[in-house]
Amino acid sequence: MARLQALRINSRELLREPGLQKHVDFTVSASDLGVDDERIVGDVSIDLTATSGVDSVVVHGTVRMPWKAQCRRCLTDLDGTASIEVDEVYQTAAEMGPDDDAFPIESDQIDLVPAVREHLLLELPDDVLCREACAGICPVCGVDLNTGSCDCDTSVRDERWAALDDLRLDD
Ligand SMILES: [Zn+2]
Ligand SMILES: [Zn+2]
């Protein structure tokens, strides 16, 4: 995709000498990056600096992802912008050992797309709470217990646990 060319850095220029830098400041939609997820609600901002070492390139910076999700207890709509720190190493295939978790430099090219994609997927809001002490909703009547209350008897439990209670009483 031509639009993603800004996220591909020529490593030959960068590896001419250690300490050379290339800065990438780019905004792109998540779907252009190959991440289609309704929790990402706007463009992703990529602000990364590639710095050459002797035979590797370190990519460091921040990726910002606007997101929305629901509190898993009370289902309130939540949104925010995740600020994701990126710190990755790129190495040529020749320098790469079997245990290295570096990204490959292929055809003299540092492709930032797979690294950015990986970080986005890891940071997708999962299991979020509106606040740590969210009281959730009543499982019986559905009232939001953060803002209201009800008289439901929520002590009714699964019958399967009753046998365990009997065992404990015998002790
Ligand atoms: Zn909540
Ligand atoms: Zn209730």
Short mmCIF file of C-alpha atoms and ligand atoms in Angstrom, two decimals:
data_model
loop_
_atom_site.label_atom_id
_atom_site.label_comp_id
_atom_site.label_asym_id
_atom_site.label_seq_id
_atom_site.Cartn_x
_atom_site.Cartn_y
_atom_site.Cartn_z
CA MET A 1 0.00 0.00 0.00
CA ALA A 2 1.53 3.27 -1.14
CA ARG A 3 0.22 5.13 1.87
CA LEU A 4 2.36 3.03 4.17
CA GLN A 5 5.59 3.96 2.43
CA ALA A 6 6.19 6.52 5.22
CA LEU A 7 6.49 3.58 7.61
CA ARG A 8 9.28 1.93 5.65
CA ILE A 9 12.78 3.15 6.28
CA ASN A 10 15.78 2.50 4.09
CA SER A 11 18.24 0.69 6.35
CA ARG A 12 21.20 1.02 3.97
CA GLU A 13 21.35 4.79 4.56
CA LEU A 14 20.88 4.39 8.30
CA LEU A 15 23.51 1.68 8.76
CA ARG A 16 26.24 3.68 7.01
CA GLU A 17 27.36 4.72 10.47
CA PRO A 18 26.13 4.14 14.03
CA GLY A 19 24.10 6.92 15.56
CA LEU A 20 22.27 8.06 12.45
CA GLN A 21 18.60 8.71 13.01
CA LYS A 22 15.44 8.78 11.02
CA HIS A 23 12.27 10.22 12.50
CA VAL A 24 8.83 9.08 11.42
CA ASP A 25 5.78 11.16 12.32
CA PHE A 26 2.75 9.75 10.61
CA THR A 27 -0.98 9.34 11.12
CA VAL A 28 -2.84 6.47 9.54
CA SER A 29 -6.05 4.52 10.02
CA ALA A 30 -5.81 1.23 11.87
CA SER A 31 -7.37 -0.62 8.97
CA ASP A 32 -4.61 0.63 6.66
CA LEU A 33 -2.23 -1.04 9.13
CA GLY A 34 -4.19 -4.26 8.84
CA VAL A 35 -5.96 -3.97 12.19
CA ASP A 36 -9.71 -3.94 11.79
CA ASP A 37 -11.24 -3.60 15.22
CA GLU A 38 -14.23 -1.53 16.20
CA ARG A 39 -12.57 -0.65 19.49
CA ILE A 40 -10.16 1.62 17.61
CA VAL A 41 -12.18 4.76 16.92
CA GLY A 42 -9.83 7.03 15.03
CA ASP A 43 -6.50 7.36 13.31
CA VAL A 44 -3.37 5.98 14.90
CA SER A 45 -0.54 8.49 15.45
CA ILE A 46 2.92 7.11 15.00
CA ASP A 47 5.90 9.02 16.36
CA LEU A 48 9.00 6.85 16.12
CA THR A 49 12.71 7.38 15.81
CA ALA A 50 15.00 4.78 14.27
CA THR A 51 18.61 4.93 15.48
CA SER A 52 21.33 2.85 13.91
CA GLY A 53 23.78 0.76 15.88
CA VAL A 54 26.65 -1.20 14.40
CA ASP A 55 24.57 -3.87 12.75
CA SER A 56 21.10 -3.23 14.08
CA VAL A 57 18.57 -0.43 14.31
CA VAL A 58 16.63 0.49 17.43
CA VAL A 59 13.16 1.92 16.92
CA HIS A 60 11.85 3.92 19.83
CA GLY A 61 8.88 6.20 20.37
CA THR A 62 5.16 6.33 20.91
CA VAL A 63 2.07 5.12 19.11
CA ARG A 64 -1.25 6.69 20.09
CA MET A 65 -4.46 4.77 19.64
CA PRO A 66 -7.91 6.26 20.32
CA TRP A 67 -10.19 3.55 21.69
CA LYS A 68 -13.62 2.85 23.07
CA ALA A 69 -14.88 0.00 25.17
CA GLN A 70 -17.45 -0.88 27.79
CA CYS A 71 -16.80 -1.35 31.48
CA ARG A 72 -16.96 -5.09 31.98
CA ARG A 73 -18.97 -4.73 35.19
CA CYS A 74 -21.47 -1.92 34.55
CA LEU A 75 -21.28 -1.71 30.72
CA THR A 76 -20.78 2.06 30.75
CA ASP A 77 -19.23 3.34 27.52
CA LEU A 78 -15.61 4.29 28.03
CA ASP A 79 -13.07 5.86 25.72
CA GLY A 80 -9.55 7.16 25.80
CA THR A 81 -6.27 7.32 23.96
CA ALA A 82 -3.71 4.66 24.66
CA SER A 83 -0.16 5.95 24.58
CA ILE A 84 1.89 2.92 23.65
CA GLU A 85 5.64 2.93 24.14
CA VAL A 86 7.54 1.21 21.37
CA ASP A 87 11.08 -0.07 21.78
CA GLU A 88 12.08 -2.58 19.14
CA VAL A 89 15.25 -3.83 17.54
CA TYR A 90 15.61 -4.51 13.83
CA GLN A 91 18.38 -6.75 12.57
CA THR A 92 19.52 -8.05 9.24
CA ALA A 93 18.80 -11.73 8.73
CA ALA A 94 22.55 -12.44 8.68
CA GLU A 95 23.01 -11.00 12.19
CA MET A 96 19.93 -12.57 13.66
CA GLY A 97 20.33 -15.51 16.02
CA PRO A 98 17.65 -18.17 16.43
CA ASP A 99 16.56 -16.78 19.79
CA ASP A 100 16.46 -13.13 18.80
CA ASP A 101 13.05 -11.56 18.94
CA ALA A 102 14.16 -8.70 16.74
CA PHE A 103 12.28 -7.69 13.63
CA PRO A 104 14.04 -8.54 10.39
CA ILE A 105 15.61 -6.02 8.05
CA GLU A 106 14.72 -7.34 4.64
CA SER A 107 15.73 -5.92 1.27
CA ASP A 108 17.44 -2.98 3.04
CA GLN A 109 14.12 -2.02 4.51
CA ILE A 110 12.93 -1.45 8.06
CA ASP A 111 9.20 -2.05 7.94
CA LEU A 112 7.52 -0.43 10.95
CA VAL A 113 4.09 -1.81 10.08
CA PRO A 114 4.39 -5.26 11.74
CA ALA A 115 5.78 -3.75 14.95
CA VAL A 116 3.06 -1.09 15.12
CA ARG A 117 0.39 -3.67 14.36
CA GLU A 118 1.67 -5.95 17.13
CA HIS A 119 1.56 -3.13 19.67
CA LEU A 120 -1.97 -2.11 18.65
CA LEU A 121 -3.26 -5.65 19.05
CA LEU A 122 -1.64 -5.97 22.49
CA GLU A 123 -3.15 -2.70 23.68
CA LEU A 124 -6.72 -3.21 22.51
CA PRO A 125 -8.91 -2.46 25.52
CA ASP A 126 -9.93 -5.75 27.01
CA ASP A 127 -11.34 -6.26 30.45
CA VAL A 128 -11.55 -2.54 31.27
CA LEU A 129 -13.29 -1.08 34.30
CA CYS A 130 -14.75 2.42 34.57
CA ARG A 131 -12.99 2.51 37.94
CA GLU A 132 -11.41 -0.08 40.18
CA ALA A 133 -14.31 0.00 42.64
CA CYS A 134 -17.06 -0.23 40.02
CA ALA A 135 -20.04 -1.87 41.73
CA GLY A 136 -21.40 -3.24 38.46
CA ILE A 137 -25.03 -3.93 37.71
CA CYS A 138 -27.47 -5.99 39.69
CA PRO A 139 -27.59 -9.45 38.09
CA VAL A 140 -31.29 -9.71 38.89
CA CYS A 141 -32.87 -6.37 37.89
CA GLY A 142 -30.02 -4.75 35.96
CA VAL A 143 -29.88 -1.51 37.91
CA ASP A 144 -26.47 0.24 37.87
CA LEU A 145 -25.30 -0.19 41.45
CA ASN A 146 -22.88 2.75 41.09
CA THR A 147 -25.76 5.18 40.80
CA GLY A 148 -28.69 3.30 42.26
CA SER A 149 -29.69 0.48 44.50
CA CYS A 150 -32.30 -2.24 44.57
CA ASP A 151 -33.77 -4.74 46.94
CA CYS A 152 -32.97 -7.83 44.95
CA ASP A 153 -31.79 -10.88 46.82
CA THR A 154 -28.42 -11.53 45.19
CA SER A 155 -27.42 -14.10 47.78
CA VAL A 156 -29.10 -16.82 45.71
CA ARG A 157 -26.28 -18.95 44.46
CA ASP A 158 -25.69 -21.84 42.20
CA GLU A 159 -27.05 -25.02 43.78
CA ARG A 160 -23.82 -26.81 42.99
CA TRP A 161 -22.09 -24.87 45.80
CA ALA A 162 -24.60 -25.97 48.43
CA ALA A 163 -22.92 -29.34 48.81
CA LEU A 164 -19.63 -27.61 49.56
CA ASP A 165 -21.27 -25.58 52.32
CA ASP A 166 -22.47 -28.81 53.96
CA LEU A 167 -18.94 -30.21 53.88
CA ARG A 168 -17.60 -27.14 55.60
CA LEU A 169 -20.22 -27.35 58.35
CA ASP A 170 -19.16 -30.90 59.15
CA ASP A 171 -15.60 -29.82 59.97
ZN ZN B 1 -18.20 0.19 35.63
ZN ZN B 2 -31.63 -5.61 41.53
#
